[in-house]
mmCIF file of C-alpha atoms in Angstrom:
data_model
loop_
_atom_site.group_PDB
_atom_site.id
_atom_site.type_symbol
_atom_site.label_atom_id
_atom_site.label_comp_id
_atom_site.label_asym_id
_atom_site.label_seq_id
_atom_site.Cartn_x
_atom_site.Cartn_y
_atom_site.Cartn_z
ATOM 1 C CA UNK A 1 23.820 -20.662 31.627
ATOM 2 C CA UNK A 2 26.856 -19.270 30.413
ATOM 3 C CA UNK A 3 25.720 -16.816 28.815
ATOM 4 C CA UNK A 4 23.539 -14.551 29.239
ATOM 5 C CA UNK A 5 22.672 -12.473 25.444
ATOM 6 C CA UNK A 6 20.381 -10.200 25.079
ATOM 7 C CA UNK A 7 17.763 -12.469 23.011
ATOM 8 C CA UNK A 8 17.254 -13.578 26.672
ATOM 9 C CA UNK A 9 16.781 -10.808 27.982
ATOM 10 C CA UNK A 10 14.168 -9.485 25.965
ATOM 11 C CA UNK A 11 11.932 -12.699 27.411
ATOM 12 C CA UNK A 12 13.013 -12.311 30.117
ATOM 13 C CA UNK A 13 11.206 -8.707 30.487
ATOM 14 C CA UNK A 14 8.255 -10.030 27.776
ATOM 15 C CA UNK A 15 8.040 -13.281 30.197
ATOM 16 C CA UNK A 16 7.894 -15.738 28.126
ATOM 17 C CA UNK A 17 11.713 -16.831 28.929
ATOM 18 C CA UNK A 18 10.927 -20.178 30.762
ATOM 19 C CA UNK A 19 11.188 -20.540 34.520
ATOM 20 C CA UNK A 20 14.158 -22.207 35.576
ATOM 21 C CA UNK A 21 16.043 -19.970 33.095
ATOM 22 C CA UNK A 22 13.482 -17.280 34.566
ATOM 23 C CA UNK A 23 15.517 -18.688 38.013
ATOM 24 C CA UNK A 24 19.207 -18.680 36.649
ATOM 25 C CA UNK A 25 19.112 -15.332 35.439
ATOM 26 C CA UNK A 26 17.253 -13.997 37.751
ATOM 27 C CA UNK A 27 20.638 -14.731 40.198
ATOM 28 C CA UNK A 28 23.019 -13.895 38.187
ATOM 29 C CA UNK A 29 21.866 -10.317 38.378
ATOM 30 C CA UNK A 30 22.022 -9.995 41.710
ATOM 31 C CA UNK A 31 25.889 -10.443 41.390
ATOM 32 C CA UNK A 32 26.007 -9.573 37.579
ATOM 33 C CA UNK A 33 26.120 -5.493 37.483
ATOM 34 C CA UNK A 34 26.784 -5.220 33.255
ATOM 35 C CA UNK A 35 23.759 -7.518 33.097
ATOM 36 C CA UNK A 36 22.122 -5.212 34.972
ATOM 37 C CA UNK A 37 22.506 -2.424 33.241
ATOM 38 C CA UNK A 38 22.181 -4.101 30.273
ATOM 39 C CA UNK A 39 18.467 -4.997 31.508
ATOM 40 C CA UNK A 40 17.883 -1.771 32.174
ATOM 41 C CA UNK A 41 18.777 -0.751 28.876
ATOM 42 C CA UNK A 42 16.694 -2.695 27.363
ATOM 43 C CA UNK A 43 13.858 -2.223 30.123
ATOM 44 C CA UNK A 44 14.025 0.977 29.443
ATOM 45 C CA UNK A 45 13.981 1.178 25.102
ATOM 46 C CA UNK A 46 10.184 -0.620 26.218
ATOM 47 C CA UNK A 47 8.794 1.564 28.347
ATOM 48 C CA UNK A 48 9.470 4.328 25.797
ATOM 49 C CA UNK A 49 8.432 2.968 23.113
ATOM 50 C CA UNK A 50 5.276 1.820 24.733
ATOM 51 C CA UNK A 51 2.205 2.921 23.569
ATOM 52 C CA UNK A 52 3.837 6.746 21.997
ATOM 53 C CA UNK A 53 1.075 7.069 20.113
ATOM 54 C CA UNK A 54 0.916 10.376 17.644
ATOM 55 C CA UNK A 55 -1.568 12.140 16.632
ATOM 56 C CA UNK A 56 -2.977 13.277 12.383
ATOM 57 C CA UNK A 57 -4.203 16.717 12.062
ATOM 58 C CA UNK A 58 -8.293 17.604 13.902
ATOM 59 C CA UNK A 59 -9.247 17.849 10.010
ATOM 60 C CA UNK A 60 -7.775 13.952 9.594
ATOM 61 C CA UNK A 61 -11.278 12.371 9.642
ATOM 62 C CA UNK A 62 -12.226 15.532 7.215
ATOM 63 C CA UNK A 63 -9.973 14.304 4.879
ATOM 64 C CA UNK A 64 -10.005 11.202 4.613
ATOM 65 C CA UNK A 65 -14.015 11.099 3.884
ATOM 66 C CA UNK A 66 -13.937 14.161 0.898
ATOM 67 C CA UNK A 67 -11.519 11.863 -0.551
ATOM 68 C CA UNK A 68 -13.138 9.015 -0.016
ATOM 69 C CA UNK A 69 -16.293 10.903 -2.048
ATOM 70 C CA UNK A 70 -14.348 12.752 -4.620
ATOM 71 C CA UNK A 71 -13.139 8.835 -5.334
ATOM 72 C CA UNK A 72 -16.836 7.693 -5.863
ATOM 73 C CA UNK A 73 -17.611 10.665 -8.640
ATOM 74 C CA UNK A 74 -14.504 10.126 -10.665
ATOM 75 C CA UNK A 75 -15.652 9.301 -14.233
ATOM 76 C CA UNK A 76 -15.409 6.324 -15.213
ATOM 77 C CA UNK A 77 -14.996 4.928 -18.866
ATOM 78 C CA UNK A 78 -18.862 4.230 -20.473
ATOM 79 C CA UNK A 79 -19.033 0.430 -21.801
ATOM 80 C CA UNK A 80 -21.362 0.499 -25.272
ATOM 81 C CA UNK A 81 -19.281 3.050 -25.589
ATOM 82 C CA UNK A 82 -15.969 0.180 -25.405
ATOM 83 C CA UNK A 83 -18.289 -1.720 -27.062
ATOM 84 C CA UNK A 84 -19.022 -0.569 -29.968
ATOM 85 C CA UNK A 85 -15.510 -0.048 -30.588
ATOM 86 C CA UNK A 86 -14.962 -3.064 -30.494
ATOM 87 C CA UNK A 87 -17.823 -4.567 -32.278
ATOM 88 C CA UNK A 88 -16.484 -2.378 -35.073
ATOM 89 C CA UNK A 89 -12.970 -3.194 -35.012
ATOM 90 C CA UNK A 90 -13.936 -6.753 -35.650
ATOM 91 C CA UNK A 91 -16.378 -6.448 -38.569
ATOM 92 C CA UNK A 92 -13.230 -4.359 -40.272
ATOM 93 C CA UNK A 93 -11.272 -7.618 -38.579
ATOM 94 C CA UNK A 94 -13.660 -9.879 -40.316
ATOM 95 C CA UNK A 95 -14.092 -7.918 -43.505
ATOM 96 C CA UNK A 96 -10.549 -7.352 -44.818
ATOM 97 C CA UNK A 97 -10.152 -12.258 -44.186
ATOM 98 C CA UNK A 98 -12.868 -11.863 -46.320
ATOM 99 C CA UNK A 99 -11.983 -9.197 -47.880
ATOM 100 C CA UNK A 100 -8.171 -10.327 -49.382
ATOM 101 C CA UNK A 101 -8.570 -14.401 -48.775
ATOM 102 C CA UNK A 102 -11.941 -14.462 -50.931
ATOM 103 C CA UNK A 103 -11.595 -11.525 -53.732
ATOM 104 C CA UNK A 104 -13.482 -13.706 -56.173
ATOM 105 C CA UNK A 105 -11.661 -13.647 -59.414
ATOM 106 C CA UNK A 106 -13.873 -13.131 -62.344
ATOM 107 C CA UNK A 107 -12.215 -13.841 -65.907
ATOM 108 C CA UNK A 108 -13.135 -17.398 -64.077
ATOM 109 C CA UNK A 109 -10.811 -20.310 -66.294
ATOM 110 C CA UNK A 110 -13.773 -22.848 -66.477
ATOM 111 C CA UNK A 111 -13.040 -26.234 -68.274
ATOM 112 C CA UNK A 112 -13.189 -27.948 -71.693
ATOM 113 C CA UNK A 113 -15.725 -30.480 -71.135
ATOM 114 C CA UNK A 114 -17.812 -27.189 -68.710
ATOM 115 C CA UNK A 115 -17.680 -24.930 -71.617
ATOM 116 C CA UNK A 116 -19.423 -27.657 -74.252
ATOM 117 C CA UNK A 117 -22.311 -27.657 -72.389
ATOM 118 C CA UNK A 118 -22.612 -24.177 -69.869
ATOM 119 C CA UNK A 119 -21.724 -21.164 -71.404
ATOM 120 C CA UNK A 120 -20.554 -19.187 -68.501
ATOM 121 C CA UNK A 121 -21.237 -15.274 -69.082
ATOM 122 C CA UNK A 122 -18.042 -13.432 -70.010
ATOM 123 C CA UNK A 123 -17.989 -10.856 -67.437
ATOM 124 C CA UNK A 124 -15.044 -9.031 -67.821
ATOM 125 C CA UNK A 125 -14.513 -5.699 -66.207
ATOM 126 C CA UNK A 126 -12.886 -1.877 -66.867
ATOM 127 C CA UNK A 127 -9.529 -1.705 -67.868
ATOM 128 C CA UNK A 128 -9.131 1.090 -65.021
ATOM 129 C CA UNK A 129 -10.606 -0.947 -62.594
ATOM 130 C CA UNK A 130 -8.429 -2.166 -59.036
ATOM 131 C CA UNK A 131 -10.327 -4.477 -57.342
ATOM 132 C CA UNK A 132 -7.621 -5.104 -54.970
ATOM 133 C CA UNK A 133 -7.267 -1.345 -53.904
ATOM 134 C CA UNK A 134 -10.772 -0.915 -54.294
ATOM 135 C CA UNK A 135 -11.169 -3.027 -51.254
ATOM 136 C CA UNK A 136 -8.088 -2.109 -49.144
ATOM 137 C CA UNK A 137 -9.548 2.283 -49.603
ATOM 138 C CA UNK A 138 -12.403 0.028 -48.518
ATOM 139 C CA UNK A 139 -10.835 -0.839 -44.786
ATOM 140 C CA UNK A 140 -8.543 2.312 -44.344
ATOM 141 C CA UNK A 141 -11.963 3.752 -44.586
ATOM 142 C CA UNK A 142 -13.130 1.908 -41.935
ATOM 143 C CA UNK A 143 -10.650 1.505 -40.343
ATOM 144 C CA UNK A 144 -10.851 5.922 -39.777
ATOM 145 C CA UNK A 145 -14.732 5.538 -39.169
ATOM 146 C CA UNK A 146 -13.462 3.761 -35.912
ATOM 147 C CA UNK A 147 -10.803 5.852 -34.888
ATOM 148 C CA UNK A 148 -14.072 8.675 -35.186
ATOM 149 C CA UNK A 149 -16.376 6.115 -32.948
ATOM 150 C CA UNK A 150 -13.564 6.085 -30.410
ATOM 151 C CA UNK A 151 -13.665 9.644 -30.800
ATOM 152 C CA UNK A 152 -17.308 10.514 -30.052
ATOM 153 C CA UNK A 153 -18.276 7.240 -28.567
ATOM 154 C CA UNK A 154 -15.659 7.354 -25.677
ATOM 155 C CA UNK A 155 -12.584 9.507 -25.714
ATOM 156 C CA UNK A 156 -14.997 13.072 -25.765
ATOM 157 C CA UNK A 157 -17.244 12.418 -23.238
ATOM 158 C CA UNK A 158 -14.821 10.900 -20.752
ATOM 159 C CA UNK A 159 -13.389 14.325 -21.578
ATOM 160 C CA UNK A 160 -15.757 15.607 -20.375
ATOM 161 C CA UNK A 161 -16.961 14.631 -17.980
ATOM 162 C CA UNK A 162 -13.374 14.636 -15.930
ATOM 163 C CA UNK A 163 -13.417 17.905 -17.481
ATOM 164 C CA UNK A 164 -16.203 18.745 -14.938
ATOM 165 C CA UNK A 165 -14.878 16.682 -12.054
ATOM 166 C CA UNK A 166 -11.753 19.246 -12.459
ATOM 167 C CA UNK A 167 -13.116 22.687 -12.030
ATOM 168 C CA UNK A 168 -16.235 21.302 -10.204
ATOM 169 C CA UNK A 169 -18.964 22.614 -12.405
ATOM 170 C CA UNK B 1 -14.058 -8.875 21.079
ATOM 171 C CA UNK B 2 -12.734 -5.750 19.514
ATOM 172 C CA UNK B 3 -12.308 -7.647 16.233
ATOM 173 C CA UNK B 4 -16.156 -8.965 15.915
ATOM 174 C CA UNK B 5 -17.386 -4.971 16.677
ATOM 175 C CA UNK B 6 -15.502 -4.510 13.610
ATOM 176 C CA UNK B 7 -16.775 -7.373 12.241
ATOM 177 C CA UNK B 8 -20.707 -6.748 12.893
ATOM 178 C CA UNK B 9 -19.267 -2.451 11.746
ATOM 179 C CA UNK B 10 -17.969 -3.459 7.922
ATOM 180 C CA UNK B 11 -21.053 -5.736 8.077
ATOM 181 C CA UNK B 12 -23.181 -1.873 8.156
ATOM 182 C CA UNK B 13 -20.630 -0.502 5.671
ATOM 183 C CA UNK B 14 -21.053 -3.552 3.118
ATOM 184 C CA UNK B 15 -25.482 -3.449 3.986
ATOM 185 C CA UNK B 16 -24.945 0.754 2.494
ATOM 186 C CA UNK B 17 -24.591 2.023 5.779
ATOM 187 C CA UNK B 18 -21.323 3.949 4.516
ATOM 188 C CA UNK B 19 -21.063 5.915 7.468
ATOM 189 C CA UNK B 20 -20.146 3.746 9.557
ATOM 190 C CA UNK B 21 -16.665 3.796 8.076
ATOM 191 C CA UNK B 22 -16.166 6.314 10.412
ATOM 192 C CA UNK B 23 -15.941 5.012 13.144
ATOM 193 C CA UNK B 24 -13.201 2.693 11.769
ATOM 194 C CA UNK B 25 -12.132 6.070 10.047
ATOM 195 C CA UNK B 26 -12.249 7.701 14.993
ATOM 196 C CA UNK B 27 -10.731 4.124 15.667
ATOM 197 C CA UNK B 28 -7.634 2.974 13.574
ATOM 198 C CA UNK B 29 -6.521 6.777 12.109
ATOM 199 C CA UNK B 30 -4.116 7.083 15.400
ATOM 200 C CA UNK B 31 -2.462 4.126 14.817
ATOM 201 C CA UNK B 32 -2.810 4.967 10.576
ATOM 202 C CA UNK B 33 -0.451 8.050 11.059
ATOM 203 C CA UNK B 34 2.142 6.622 14.133
ATOM 204 C CA UNK B 35 3.258 3.589 11.866
ATOM 205 C CA UNK B 36 2.881 5.620 8.907
ATOM 206 C CA UNK B 37 5.152 8.321 10.142
ATOM 207 C CA UNK B 38 7.639 6.014 12.512
ATOM 208 C CA UNK B 39 8.614 4.572 8.327
ATOM 209 C CA UNK B 40 8.037 7.786 6.610
ATOM 210 C CA UNK B 41 10.048 10.484 9.719
ATOM 211 C CA UNK B 42 7.478 13.104 7.757
ATOM 212 C CA UNK B 43 4.686 14.214 9.459
ATOM 213 C CA UNK B 44 2.706 15.581 5.834
ATOM 214 C CA UNK B 45 3.984 12.070 4.378
ATOM 215 C CA UNK B 46 2.875 9.893 6.861
ATOM 216 C CA UNK B 47 -1.200 12.153 6.879
ATOM 217 C CA UNK B 48 -1.239 11.781 3.671
ATOM 218 C CA UNK B 49 -0.197 8.195 2.680
ATOM 219 C CA UNK B 50 -2.431 7.323 6.057
ATOM 220 C CA UNK B 51 -5.436 9.037 4.186
ATOM 221 C CA UNK B 52 -4.907 6.791 1.307
ATOM 222 C CA UNK B 53 -4.304 3.815 3.265
ATOM 223 C CA UNK B 54 -8.366 4.713 4.170
ATOM 224 C CA UNK B 55 -9.653 5.135 0.865
ATOM 225 C CA UNK B 56 -7.791 2.244 -0.401
ATOM 226 C CA UNK B 57 -9.289 -0.108 2.312
ATOM 227 C CA UNK B 58 -13.141 1.769 1.895
ATOM 228 C CA UNK B 59 -12.658 0.854 -1.828
ATOM 229 C CA UNK B 60 -11.527 -2.695 -1.946
ATOM 230 C CA UNK B 61 -13.692 -3.187 1.915
ATOM 231 C CA UNK B 62 -15.613 -6.039 -0.230
ATOM 232 C CA UNK B 63 -13.073 -8.100 -1.031
ATOM 233 C CA UNK B 64 -11.724 -8.354 2.638
ATOM 234 C CA UNK B 65 -12.308 -11.665 3.285
ATOM 235 C CA UNK B 66 -11.875 -11.925 7.091
ATOM 236 C CA UNK B 67 -9.927 -14.041 7.020
ATOM 237 C CA UNK B 68 -7.779 -12.133 9.262
ATOM 238 C CA UNK B 69 -8.419 -8.543 11.379
ATOM 239 C CA UNK B 70 -9.400 -6.138 9.851
ATOM 240 C CA UNK B 71 -6.614 -3.936 12.196
ATOM 241 C CA UNK B 72 -3.655 -6.257 10.211
ATOM 242 C CA UNK B 73 -5.314 -6.304 6.711
ATOM 243 C CA UNK B 74 -5.553 -2.601 7.606
ATOM 244 C CA UNK B 75 -2.052 -2.191 8.511
ATOM 245 C CA UNK B 76 -0.566 -3.923 5.693
ATOM 246 C CA UNK B 77 -2.241 -1.369 3.169
ATOM 247 C CA UNK B 78 -0.392 1.176 5.876
ATOM 248 C CA UNK B 79 2.534 -0.133 6.057
ATOM 249 C CA UNK B 80 3.003 -1.430 1.909
ATOM 250 C CA UNK B 81 1.921 2.476 1.585
ATOM 251 C CA UNK B 82 4.200 3.921 2.771
ATOM 252 C CA UNK B 83 7.095 2.287 1.990
ATOM 253 C CA UNK B 84 6.348 2.404 -1.581
ATOM 254 C CA UNK B 85 6.233 6.214 -1.000
ATOM 255 C CA UNK B 86 9.157 6.152 0.894
ATOM 256 C CA UNK B 87 10.536 4.205 -1.663
ATOM 257 C CA UNK B 88 9.541 6.715 -4.803
ATOM 258 C CA UNK B 89 11.246 10.004 -2.039
ATOM 259 C CA UNK B 90 13.766 8.118 -2.966
ATOM 260 C CA UNK B 91 14.538 7.691 -6.552
ATOM 261 C CA UNK B 92 13.587 11.026 -6.708
ATOM 262 C CA UNK B 93 16.478 12.161 -5.038
ATOM 263 C CA UNK B 94 14.345 13.407 -2.338
ATOM 264 C CA UNK B 95 15.399 13.368 0.858
ATOM 265 C CA UNK B 96 12.361 11.397 3.221
ATOM 266 C CA UNK B 97 12.506 14.908 5.366
ATOM 267 C CA UNK B 98 14.721 13.763 8.748
ATOM 268 C CA UNK B 99 13.054 15.384 11.406
ATOM 269 C CA UNK B 100 16.553 14.772 13.638
ATOM 270 C CA UNK B 101 19.192 14.369 12.055
ATOM 271 C CA UNK B 102 22.726 14.371 13.377
ATOM 272 C CA UNK B 103 23.189 18.729 12.376
ATOM 273 C CA UNK B 104 19.968 19.354 14.394
ATOM 274 C CA UNK B 105 21.662 22.308 17.293
ATOM 275 C CA UNK B 106 21.978 22.057 20.866
ATOM 276 C CA UNK B 107 18.961 24.457 22.539
ATOM 277 C CA UNK B 108 17.092 22.744 20.420
ATOM 278 C CA UNK B 109 17.540 19.706 21.339
ATOM 279 C CA UNK B 110 17.213 20.641 25.042
ATOM 280 C CA UNK B 111 14.044 22.950 23.488
ATOM 281 C CA UNK B 112 12.318 19.079 22.372
ATOM 282 C CA UNK B 113 12.969 17.035 24.903
ATOM 283 C CA UNK B 114 10.343 15.231 24.981
ATOM 284 C CA UNK B 115 10.275 11.205 25.124
ATOM 285 C CA UNK B 116 8.180 11.294 21.601
ATOM 286 C CA UNK B 117 11.474 12.558 20.807
ATOM 287 C CA UNK B 118 13.684 9.938 21.919
ATOM 288 C CA UNK B 119 11.705 7.152 20.071
ATOM 289 C CA UNK B 120 11.508 8.921 16.806
ATOM 290 C CA UNK B 121 14.838 9.767 16.429
ATOM 291 C CA UNK B 122 16.032 6.418 17.650
ATOM 292 C CA UNK B 123 13.415 4.544 15.180
ATOM 293 C CA UNK B 124 14.575 6.839 12.212
ATOM 294 C CA UNK B 125 18.173 4.872 12.247
ATOM 295 C CA UNK B 126 16.781 1.898 11.758
ATOM 296 C CA UNK B 127 16.439 0.106 8.431
ATOM 297 C CA UNK B 128 12.592 -0.111 7.456
ATOM 298 C CA UNK B 129 11.692 -2.737 7.778
ATOM 299 C CA UNK B 130 12.880 -3.055 11.342
ATOM 300 C CA UNK B 131 10.599 0.583 11.150
ATOM 301 C CA UNK B 132 8.063 -1.636 10.270
ATOM 302 C CA UNK B 133 8.341 -4.141 12.876
ATOM 303 C CA UNK B 134 9.413 -1.748 16.009
ATOM 304 C CA UNK B 135 6.391 0.163 15.263
ATOM 305 C CA UNK B 136 3.740 -3.051 15.020
ATOM 306 C CA UNK B 137 4.988 -4.836 18.268
ATOM 307 C CA UNK B 138 4.932 -1.621 20.677
ATOM 308 C CA UNK B 139 1.989 0.747 19.031
ATOM 309 C CA UNK B 140 -0.106 -1.460 17.187
ATOM 310 C CA UNK B 141 0.477 -4.167 20.488
ATOM 311 C CA UNK B 142 0.150 -7.025 17.570
ATOM 312 C CA UNK B 143 1.710 -10.160 18.606
ATOM 313 C CA UNK B 144 4.040 -12.171 15.889
ATOM 314 C CA UNK B 145 1.785 -13.710 14.284
ATOM 315 C CA UNK B 146 -0.104 -10.682 13.796
ATOM 316 C CA UNK B 147 3.095 -8.648 12.631
ATOM 317 C CA UNK B 148 4.005 -11.634 10.176
ATOM 318 C CA UNK B 149 0.403 -11.545 8.824
ATOM 319 C CA UNK B 150 1.220 -7.596 7.855
ATOM 320 C CA UNK B 151 4.314 -8.183 6.460
ATOM 321 C CA UNK B 152 4.447 -11.073 4.737
ATOM 322 C CA UNK B 153 7.097 -12.912 6.371
ATOM 323 C CA UNK B 154 7.743 -15.791 8.542
ATOM 324 C CA UNK B 155 7.733 -16.221 11.907
ATOM 325 C CA UNK B 156 10.123 -17.315 12.483
ATOM 326 C CA UNK B 157 12.331 -14.462 10.965
ATOM 327 C CA UNK B 158 10.073 -12.147 12.916
ATOM 328 C CA UNK B 159 10.965 -12.759 16.029
ATOM 329 C CA UNK B 160 14.641 -12.707 15.043
ATOM 330 C CA UNK B 161 13.725 -9.008 13.706
ATOM 331 C CA UNK B 162 12.019 -7.747 16.746
ATOM 332 C CA UNK B 163 15.191 -9.060 18.530
ATOM 333 C CA UNK B 164 17.570 -7.646 17.380
ATOM 334 C CA UNK B 165 15.561 -4.127 16.091
ATOM 335 C CA UNK B 166 14.953 -3.421 19.623
ATOM 336 C CA UNK B 167 18.442 -4.229 20.184
ATOM 337 C CA UNK B 168 19.135 -1.592 17.744
ATOM 338 C CA UNK B 169 16.641 0.833 19.847
ATOM 339 C CA UNK B 170 17.848 0.542 23.174
ATOM 340 C CA UNK B 171 21.748 0.953 22.585
ATOM 341 C CA UNK B 172 20.482 3.619 19.748
ATOM 342 C CA UNK B 173 18.320 4.782 22.294
ATOM 343 C CA UNK B 174 21.717 4.858 25.456
ATOM 344 C CA UNK B 175 23.691 6.944 22.876
ATOM 345 C CA UNK B 176 20.884 9.081 22.331
ATOM 346 C CA UNK B 177 20.727 10.437 25.699
ATOM 347 C CA UNK B 178 24.702 10.137 26.233
ATOM 348 C CA UNK B 179 24.722 12.605 23.284
ATOM 349 C CA UNK B 180 21.842 14.511 25.293
ATOM 350 C CA UNK B 181 22.908 14.170 29.212
ATOM 351 C CA UNK B 182 26.701 15.178 27.622
ATOM 352 C CA UNK B 183 25.670 18.573 24.796
ATOM 353 C CA UNK B 184 23.679 20.062 28.229
#
């Protein structure tokens, strides 16, 4: 055992050093004052640290229990409200898809061969009516309706509960 | 045996007897507080962190999978919460209340001549991770394997850190006690 490092001294203090090395170290300690002093420093640190436990305030457990009770009473989101909003949004998305993609052309171009045998009623829309604009207005209206439902079904109840929770009423 | 008792208590809590959690609070509050105090060096913050850790542990008790001991799992919560709190304070530019700044007067040093004082001061000089490892080793009497579980570091690294931290601690204590002796 040439050089005795702090690691070896710590292992000796912990009792994890091998028997042969322990014996060698003990022999060295008898003659090496510097090594002995260093071992004492490490031992003192160990003794100082072992079992130094601090205590929290006397009301610690009560405060923890109060926090746990308050956490369990905190308002949560209403699932029903969420479902209504999601269903409305899906309706709008589906509706907008069909309205933009499947706008019915009322002025049909019937092939000449068909028109010989079939009389297709001619439906002429008044000039002022813009079907595309009507569908857009409907879409925006539905979106506005969704925001109203979001407010009534989710946001208002949540903030009402939260206010009651905070004020303690 | 200890952890078997904890498992029994947890079973009762999960079955509905939530008051049993108070047993765990009483059992671990001192250790949780001391661990947080070693990291944060501020009693108020340490107490809040320890309290929040108990609340978090209670909320997540159903998710505790029993692969580790409850104490190991819980100390991990305390450690992470304390480290996060410490970092938040540093980001906000709030000086972590170093109760043992070097500017403390001689008179105060003499008045607070106490083993805990020197230990706290010496621990505060270590890095955040070393503080945690040292606390778990000495105060919670955890094995290196358990410390590795709590800190999520490799066992080989824990051994190195522990040795290094203990050496530094010994050096800090030596210089603190020497400083105190010179000031007397």
